[in-house]
Short mmCIF file of C-alpha atoms in Angstrom, two decimals:
data_model
loop_
_atom_site.label_atom_id
_atom_site.label_comp_id
_atom_site.label_asym_id
_atom_site.label_seq_id
_atom_site.Cartn_x
_atom_site.Cartn_y
_atom_site.Cartn_z
CA UNK A 26 79.44 108.46 95.32
CA UNK A 27 83.07 108.50 96.29
CA UNK A 28 85.13 111.66 96.69
CA UNK A 29 87.31 110.53 93.80
CA UNK A 30 84.31 110.20 91.51
CA UNK A 31 82.94 113.60 92.52
CA UNK A 32 86.23 115.29 91.75
CA UNK A 33 86.62 113.78 88.30
CA UNK A 34 83.00 114.36 87.32
CA UNK A 35 83.61 118.08 87.83
CA UNK A 36 87.20 118.15 86.64
CA UNK A 37 88.23 121.45 85.08
CA UNK A 38 91.39 121.15 82.95
CA UNK A 39 92.10 124.84 83.47
CA UNK A 40 92.21 124.46 87.24
CA UNK A 41 95.38 123.50 89.08
CA UNK A 42 95.29 119.72 89.18
CA UNK A 43 97.11 119.37 92.48
CA UNK A 44 94.17 121.13 94.17
CA UNK A 45 91.71 118.70 92.62
CA UNK A 46 93.55 115.75 94.12
CA UNK A 47 93.59 117.17 97.64
CA UNK A 48 90.61 115.08 98.71
CA UNK A 49 91.91 111.91 97.02
CA UNK A 50 95.51 112.00 98.10
CA UNK A 51 97.08 113.89 100.95
CA UNK A 52 100.15 115.34 99.31
CA UNK A 53 102.10 115.39 102.53
CA UNK A 54 101.73 111.62 102.70
CA UNK A 55 103.17 111.14 99.25
CA UNK A 56 106.83 111.63 100.19
CA UNK A 57 108.27 108.41 98.92
CA UNK A 58 110.72 106.88 96.52
CA UNK A 59 109.76 104.46 93.78
CA UNK A 60 111.81 101.33 94.26
CA UNK A 61 111.60 98.41 91.89
CA UNK A 62 112.65 95.16 93.46
CA UNK A 63 113.82 91.94 91.90
CA UNK A 64 111.81 90.64 88.98
CA UNK A 65 110.28 87.31 89.95
CA UNK A 66 110.44 84.46 87.48
CA UNK A 67 107.01 83.08 86.74
CA UNK A 68 106.23 79.63 85.35
CA UNK A 69 107.11 79.17 81.67
CA UNK A 70 104.44 80.67 79.44
CA UNK A 71 103.65 79.51 75.92
CA UNK A 72 103.66 82.21 73.22
CA UNK A 73 103.10 81.96 69.49
CA UNK A 74 106.83 81.71 68.83
CA UNK A 75 107.50 78.92 71.31
CA UNK A 76 107.86 78.39 75.07
CA UNK A 77 109.37 81.19 77.11
CA UNK A 78 110.58 81.04 80.67
CA UNK A 79 113.47 82.87 82.34
CA UNK A 80 115.51 82.63 79.12
CA UNK A 81 112.52 83.72 77.08
CA UNK A 82 114.35 85.45 74.28
CA UNK A 83 117.39 83.27 73.73
CA UNK A 84 115.77 82.00 70.55
CA UNK A 85 116.49 81.36 66.91
CA UNK A 86 114.87 84.52 65.58
CA UNK A 87 117.42 86.83 67.22
CA UNK A 88 118.80 89.11 64.51
CA UNK A 89 121.51 91.74 64.26
CA UNK A 90 123.52 90.12 67.05
CA UNK A 91 122.01 92.11 69.94
CA UNK A 92 123.25 91.56 73.45
CA UNK A 93 120.72 90.45 76.04
CA UNK A 94 119.50 93.09 78.47
CA UNK A 95 121.13 93.01 81.88
CA UNK A 96 119.53 90.29 83.95
CA UNK A 97 117.11 89.19 81.22
CA UNK A 98 117.56 85.54 82.14
CA UNK A 99 118.14 86.10 85.84
CA UNK A 100 115.04 86.35 87.98
CA UNK A 101 117.05 87.95 90.76
CA UNK A 102 118.49 90.84 88.76
CA UNK A 103 116.08 91.93 86.02
CA UNK A 104 115.00 95.58 85.89
CA UNK A 105 116.37 97.67 88.78
CA UNK A 106 118.15 96.64 92.04
CA UNK A 107 115.95 95.89 95.02
CA UNK A 108 114.59 98.58 97.30
CA UNK A 109 113.69 98.55 100.97
CA UNK A 110 111.95 95.56 102.52
CA UNK A 111 108.25 95.48 103.30
CA UNK A 112 107.09 96.60 106.69
CA UNK A 113 107.40 93.93 109.37
CA UNK A 114 105.17 95.63 111.92
CA UNK A 115 101.42 95.70 111.39
CA UNK A 116 100.48 99.06 109.88
CA UNK A 117 98.22 100.19 107.07
CA UNK A 118 99.41 102.08 104.02
CA UNK A 119 97.32 103.58 101.24
CA UNK A 120 98.49 102.65 97.73
CA UNK A 121 97.02 104.37 94.68
CA UNK A 122 97.49 102.69 91.28
CA UNK A 123 96.54 104.13 87.89
CA UNK A 124 96.26 102.12 84.69
CA UNK A 125 96.15 103.34 81.10
CA UNK A 126 95.73 101.52 77.80
CA UNK A 127 97.79 101.06 74.67
CA UNK A 128 100.99 103.08 74.33
CA UNK A 129 102.45 102.82 70.83
CA UNK A 130 105.33 105.16 70.10
CA UNK A 131 107.01 105.57 66.72
CA UNK A 132 105.79 104.59 63.29
CA UNK A 133 103.67 102.02 61.52
CA UNK A 134 106.36 100.51 59.31
CA UNK A 135 104.33 99.09 56.43
CA UNK A 136 102.51 102.36 55.69
CA UNK A 137 105.60 104.47 56.30
CA UNK A 138 103.71 107.10 58.32
CA UNK A 139 106.00 108.78 60.85
CA UNK A 140 103.95 111.61 62.35
CA UNK A 141 104.85 110.59 65.90
CA UNK A 142 108.55 110.84 65.06
CA UNK A 143 108.00 114.26 63.52
CA UNK A 144 106.16 115.43 66.63
CA UNK A 145 108.95 114.11 68.84
CA UNK A 146 111.56 116.00 66.81
CA UNK A 147 109.57 119.25 66.81
CA UNK A 148 108.08 119.27 70.30
CA UNK A 149 110.35 117.10 72.43
CA UNK A 150 109.70 113.87 74.29
CA UNK A 151 107.92 115.57 77.19
CA UNK A 152 105.13 116.69 74.84
CA UNK A 153 103.22 113.42 74.57
CA UNK A 154 102.10 113.04 78.20
CA UNK A 155 102.03 116.75 78.99
CA UNK A 156 98.23 116.76 79.04
CA UNK A 157 97.98 114.05 81.72
CA UNK A 158 101.35 114.12 83.48
CA UNK A 159 100.10 116.08 86.50
CA UNK A 160 97.29 113.55 86.89
CA UNK A 161 99.62 110.56 86.77
CA UNK A 162 102.12 112.16 89.14
CA UNK A 163 99.58 112.00 91.96
CA UNK A 164 99.50 108.21 92.26
CA UNK A 165 101.99 105.70 93.62
CA UNK A 166 102.24 103.65 90.43
CA UNK A 167 101.06 104.11 86.85
CA UNK A 168 100.95 101.05 84.57
CA UNK A 169 100.46 100.99 80.79
CA UNK A 170 100.52 98.54 77.89
CA UNK A 171 103.61 99.16 75.73
CA UNK A 172 102.38 97.91 72.37
CA UNK A 173 105.32 97.95 70.00
CA UNK A 174 109.10 97.54 70.23
CA UNK A 175 111.62 100.32 70.80
CA UNK A 176 114.48 99.15 68.63
CA UNK A 177 117.03 99.77 65.90
CA UNK A 178 116.50 96.28 64.46
CA UNK A 179 115.75 96.01 60.74
CA UNK A 180 114.22 92.54 60.39
CA UNK A 181 110.54 92.29 61.25
CA UNK A 182 107.88 89.63 61.22
CA UNK A 183 106.14 88.79 57.98
CA UNK A 184 102.47 88.34 57.22
CA UNK A 185 101.25 91.03 59.60
CA UNK A 186 98.79 93.80 58.78
CA UNK A 187 100.53 96.31 61.03
CA UNK A 188 104.13 96.50 62.22
CA UNK A 189 105.08 99.04 64.90
CA UNK A 190 108.54 100.40 65.65
CA UNK A 191 109.83 103.21 67.84
CA UNK A 192 113.26 104.54 68.69
CA UNK A 193 114.82 103.21 71.93
CA UNK A 194 115.03 106.76 73.30
CA UNK A 195 111.23 106.92 73.28
CA UNK A 196 111.30 104.98 76.55
CA UNK A 197 112.00 108.39 78.09
CA UNK A 198 108.48 109.46 77.08
CA UNK A 199 107.25 107.11 79.81
CA UNK A 200 109.52 108.39 82.54
CA UNK A 201 108.79 112.00 81.59
CA UNK A 202 105.08 111.19 81.69
CA UNK A 203 105.15 109.54 85.14
CA UNK A 204 104.50 106.03 83.84
CA UNK A 205 106.48 103.69 86.07
CA UNK A 206 105.67 100.24 84.67
CA UNK A 207 104.53 98.61 81.43
CA UNK A 208 103.44 95.18 80.30
CA UNK A 209 105.05 93.93 77.10
CA UNK A 210 102.75 90.91 76.75
CA UNK A 211 100.85 91.76 73.58
CA UNK A 212 100.65 90.89 69.89
CA UNK A 213 103.06 93.64 68.75
CA UNK A 214 105.84 93.21 71.30
CA UNK A 215 107.75 90.92 68.95
CA UNK A 216 107.15 92.82 65.70
CA UNK A 217 110.94 93.03 65.32
CA UNK A 218 111.54 89.55 66.70
CA UNK A 219 113.87 88.74 69.57
CA UNK A 220 116.29 91.56 68.81
CA UNK A 221 113.50 94.11 68.95
CA UNK A 222 112.23 92.83 72.25
CA UNK A 223 115.68 92.83 73.83
CA UNK A 224 116.28 96.37 72.62
CA UNK A 225 112.98 97.36 74.21
CA UNK A 226 113.88 95.80 77.53
CA UNK A 227 117.26 97.52 77.51
CA UNK A 228 115.66 100.88 76.73
CA UNK A 229 113.12 100.46 79.53
CA UNK A 230 115.86 99.48 81.97
CA UNK A 231 117.93 102.51 80.98
CA UNK A 232 115.09 104.88 81.81
CA UNK A 233 114.01 103.15 85.03
CA UNK A 234 110.75 101.69 83.69
CA UNK A 235 109.64 98.37 85.17
CA UNK A 236 108.60 95.86 82.49
CA UNK A 237 106.86 92.52 82.75
CA UNK A 238 105.31 89.88 80.49
CA UNK A 239 106.76 87.26 78.14
CA UNK A 240 107.66 84.86 80.92
CA UNK A 241 108.68 87.54 83.45
CA UNK A 242 106.76 88.95 86.34
CA UNK A 243 108.05 91.93 88.29
CA UNK A 244 107.70 93.42 91.75
CA UNK A 245 107.46 97.18 92.16
CA UNK A 246 108.00 98.47 95.67
CA UNK A 247 106.66 101.77 96.95
CA UNK A 248 106.15 102.96 100.54
CA UNK A 249 107.30 99.56 101.80
CA UNK A 250 104.61 97.68 99.85
CA UNK A 251 105.65 95.12 97.24
CA UNK A 252 103.29 95.11 94.25
CA UNK A 253 103.45 92.03 92.03
CA UNK A 254 102.90 92.63 88.32
CA UNK A 255 101.83 89.92 85.87
CA UNK A 256 101.34 90.41 82.12
CA UNK A 257 99.57 87.73 80.04
CA UNK A 258 97.64 87.27 76.80
CA UNK A 259 94.49 85.20 76.36
CA UNK A 260 95.96 83.48 73.28
CA UNK A 261 99.16 82.28 74.88
CA UNK A 262 98.24 81.61 78.49
CA UNK A 263 95.75 79.28 80.11
CA UNK A 264 93.76 79.72 83.31
CA UNK A 265 96.01 77.13 84.94
CA UNK A 266 99.13 79.12 84.05
CA UNK A 267 97.44 82.28 85.33
CA UNK A 268 96.65 80.67 88.67
CA UNK A 269 100.18 79.32 88.97
CA UNK A 270 101.71 82.72 88.20
CA UNK A 271 99.54 84.52 90.77
CA UNK A 272 100.27 81.88 93.41
CA UNK A 273 104.03 82.06 92.82
CA UNK A 274 104.38 85.84 92.84
CA UNK A 275 102.13 86.11 95.89
CA UNK A 276 104.87 84.35 97.84
CA UNK A 277 107.13 87.38 97.32
CA UNK A 278 104.82 90.39 97.39
CA UNK A 279 101.99 92.06 99.30
CA UNK A 280 99.49 92.57 96.47
CA UNK A 281 99.08 91.53 92.83
CA UNK A 282 97.96 93.36 89.69
CA UNK A 283 97.25 91.33 86.53
CA UNK A 284 97.37 92.89 83.05
CA UNK A 285 95.67 90.90 80.27
CA UNK A 286 95.89 91.40 76.51
CA UNK A 287 92.61 89.90 75.35
CA UNK A 288 89.24 90.36 73.67
CA UNK A 289 88.04 91.41 70.24
CA UNK A 290 89.22 94.53 68.46
CA UNK A 291 86.55 97.22 68.41
CA UNK A 292 84.39 95.45 71.00
CA UNK A 293 84.07 96.78 74.55
CA UNK A 294 81.94 93.91 75.82
CA UNK A 295 84.04 91.03 77.19
CA UNK A 296 83.78 87.53 75.81
CA UNK A 297 82.97 84.54 77.98
CA UNK A 298 86.66 83.62 77.93
CA UNK A 299 87.69 87.07 79.16
CA UNK A 300 85.23 86.84 82.04
CA UNK A 301 86.46 83.36 82.96
CA UNK A 302 90.08 84.53 82.98
CA UNK A 303 89.30 87.73 84.86
CA UNK A 304 87.40 85.83 87.53
CA UNK A 305 90.12 83.19 87.72
CA UNK A 306 92.74 85.88 88.37
CA UNK A 307 90.75 87.33 91.27
CA UNK A 308 89.94 83.88 92.64
CA UNK A 309 93.67 83.03 92.54
CA UNK A 310 94.54 86.07 94.66
CA UNK A 311 94.92 89.05 92.31
CA UNK A 312 93.77 92.39 93.70
CA UNK A 313 92.76 93.91 90.35
CA UNK A 314 92.74 93.03 86.64
CA UNK A 315 93.20 95.50 83.78
CA UNK A 316 92.80 94.63 80.10
CA UNK A 317 93.61 95.93 76.65
CA UNK A 318 93.67 94.97 72.95
CA UNK A 319 90.20 96.00 71.68
CA UNK A 320 91.40 99.65 71.15
CA UNK A 321 88.12 100.91 72.65
CA UNK A 322 87.00 101.42 76.24
CA UNK A 323 85.20 98.43 77.71
CA UNK A 324 83.12 97.24 80.62
CA UNK A 325 84.14 97.37 84.27
CA UNK A 326 83.06 94.66 86.69
CA UNK A 327 83.32 94.45 90.46
CA UNK A 328 83.92 90.77 91.19
CA UNK A 329 84.32 89.59 94.79
CA UNK A 330 85.06 93.19 95.75
CA UNK A 331 87.86 93.53 93.16
CA UNK A 332 87.95 95.59 89.96
CA UNK A 333 88.16 94.00 86.51
CA UNK A 334 88.47 96.69 83.80
CA UNK A 335 88.15 94.70 80.60
CA UNK A 336 89.48 97.28 78.14
CA UNK A 337 91.19 100.62 78.72
CA UNK A 338 91.33 101.52 75.02
CA UNK A 339 94.18 103.31 73.31
CA UNK A 340 96.09 105.97 75.22
CA UNK A 341 99.18 107.47 73.57
CA UNK A 342 98.71 105.63 70.33
CA UNK A 343 100.77 106.22 67.18
CA UNK A 344 99.32 103.18 65.43
CA UNK A 345 96.51 105.24 63.88
CA UNK A 346 96.83 108.87 62.82
CA UNK A 347 93.11 109.62 63.15
CA UNK A 348 90.96 106.89 64.72
CA UNK A 349 87.22 107.53 64.66
CA UNK A 350 86.98 106.55 68.34
CA UNK A 351 89.35 108.66 70.43
CA UNK A 352 87.82 107.83 73.82
CA UNK A 353 90.01 106.41 76.54
CA UNK A 354 90.26 106.38 80.34
CA UNK A 355 92.62 106.47 83.26
CA UNK A 356 91.46 103.95 85.86
CA UNK A 357 92.59 104.81 89.37
CA UNK A 358 92.19 102.35 92.24
CA UNK A 359 93.21 102.92 95.85
CA UNK A 360 94.06 100.11 98.27
CA UNK A 361 94.60 99.97 102.01
CA UNK A 362 97.45 97.53 102.61
CA UNK A 363 98.59 95.93 105.84
CA UNK A 364 101.66 94.06 104.59
CA UNK A 365 102.43 92.38 107.90
CA UNK A 366 98.91 91.03 108.28
CA UNK A 367 98.59 90.17 104.59
CA UNK A 368 95.48 92.30 104.16
CA UNK A 369 94.63 94.29 101.02
CA UNK A 370 91.33 96.19 101.00
CA UNK A 371 90.23 98.00 97.81
CA UNK A 372 89.23 101.61 98.36
CA UNK A 373 87.90 104.27 96.01
CA UNK A 374 87.69 103.65 92.27
CA UNK A 375 87.98 106.63 89.94
CA UNK A 376 87.27 106.47 86.21
CA UNK A 377 88.81 109.48 84.49
CA UNK A 378 87.44 109.97 80.95
CA UNK A 379 90.06 111.09 78.46
CA UNK A 380 90.69 111.51 74.76
CA UNK A 381 93.78 110.07 73.12
CA UNK A 382 94.27 113.44 71.40
CA UNK A 383 94.01 117.08 72.39
CA UNK A 384 92.59 117.69 68.88
CA UNK A 385 89.22 116.33 67.75
CA UNK A 386 90.23 116.50 64.07
CA UNK A 387 93.33 114.33 64.20
CA UNK A 388 95.48 112.25 66.52
CA UNK A 389 98.20 114.47 67.97
CA UNK A 390 99.32 111.65 70.33
CA UNK A 391 98.72 113.86 73.40
CA UNK A 392 95.98 112.39 75.65
CA UNK A 393 94.00 114.75 77.86
CA UNK A 394 91.12 114.56 80.36
CA UNK A 395 87.55 115.21 79.20
CA UNK A 396 84.74 117.17 80.88
CA UNK A 397 81.06 117.84 80.41
CA UNK A 398 79.11 116.02 77.73
CA UNK A 399 82.17 114.33 76.28
CA UNK A 400 83.07 112.82 79.66
CA UNK A 401 79.45 111.75 80.20
CA UNK A 402 79.45 110.01 76.82
CA UNK A 403 82.48 107.95 77.84
CA UNK A 404 80.76 106.88 81.06
CA UNK A 405 77.68 105.88 79.06
CA UNK A 406 79.80 103.83 76.70
CA UNK A 407 81.45 101.99 79.62
CA UNK A 408 78.08 101.47 81.30
CA UNK A 409 76.66 99.90 78.13
CA UNK A 410 79.66 97.57 77.85
CA UNK A 411 79.16 96.53 81.49
CA UNK A 412 75.61 95.20 81.10
CA UNK A 413 75.17 91.72 82.47
CA UNK A 414 77.69 92.01 85.30
CA UNK A 415 76.35 91.16 88.75
CA UNK A 416 78.06 94.24 90.20
CA UNK A 417 79.51 97.36 88.59
CA UNK A 418 80.75 100.76 89.77
CA UNK A 419 78.19 103.60 90.07
CA UNK A 420 78.50 104.90 86.50
CA UNK A 421 75.44 107.16 86.81
CA UNK A 422 76.91 108.76 89.91
CA UNK A 423 80.21 109.24 88.15
CA UNK A 424 78.62 110.95 85.16
CA UNK A 425 76.27 113.09 87.26
CA UNK A 426 78.96 114.31 89.65
#
C-alpha cells in the first residue's frame, strides 16, 4: 500500500491537513508558479451543433451580441500568456495532479431553484471549496469538469430537461478553491448557446482558470513541465479524432491528460465504448484518463500502467439540491517526468473519498473528505464498479489503511 493511500485511509478532518501531506509532497519542493502556456489547436471536433475547430463558436446561435473572448479563435493566444520553457537538460520532476468531478455553479433555470446563489450571497464565494481547499492546494494542478455556463445571456436551448446557469463572477469560486483548469466539453456547456459559452470562457480567462474542450486543447505549465489537456465527449468525438488530438498535442508538451464526458447517468460501470475510448487514449500516448457524466463514482482501471478513472461523480454540484447519492472522490496521481528524455512514469495513486455536501440531510454545495465507515463504503462502491478489469488499484488496502 502506498504512503498516499495510508494517509487518506486514516485522514482526520480535524487534523492540520498540511501535516497529512508531508509524506506525499515535500512542501519545500512545492515553490513554484502556475504558468499556463499557449492553448494548442486540436483537430476540428464534431459536436451536436455542428463542426467546431479554432473558430468553434463563431456560429449562428450567438445571441445578445457578445464579443468573443480574447484569443478564442487563435491557438497561440487563448487563455493566459506563455510561461517558462520546459527543461532542456535531463532531470526528473515530480508532478502531482488532482481531478474532481462535476462542478455546476448557479441555478437550474427551468425549476427556478437558486439555493447556490443564496449561499453565495450569504457566505461568500470562498465558502464552496472551503472544505477541500487545503487538500487541493497541495498538488501541482487540479482539474474539474465545469458543467454549466457562467453567463448573463437570456436565450437558452429548448427541449432540455435541465438548464444550468451561473453568474460569470462564479469563476472566482474555482480560483479561490485552488482549481486551476476545467474542461468545458459536456452536455450543459452550451445551455445558453454560443453567447453563454463565450461568456464562460471570458470569465475563466479573467480569473486565470485554464479551460479546454469544444475544439480547443490547452497546455498548462508548472515546474518547467508542459501538461497537455484534452476535453472530449463520447457522443461528439470518435476514437480516430481522439488519437489525432493526443498525437498533435504531444508534439508541444511533456505529458497528456484526457478528460472524457461519457457513460450512462447513474451507472458507475463503464460501457464497452467507454473502455474502448479509454484504452485508445492511453494507446495514443495519454498519461491518464478521467471521466464524468454519470453523476456517481465509477470504476478505476490500470491499463498499461496508466490510470483510467471512469467516473468521478458530482463534486460542487448545484444541479440537484439533495441527491440521494452524495458520494464523490478526489483522484490524485503523481508522475515522475523527465521532459528532456521524454519519459513520464506514473507514481502513487490516491483515492480520496468525499461527500458533495458537508450536510447529510441536504446539498450545501460544500464538498468535504470522508473518514471511517463512510469512506470505506465509497471504496467498496468503486471496487464493485471496477469488476472485470484486468488490473485495478488496491481498493482493499485503501479502505483498510
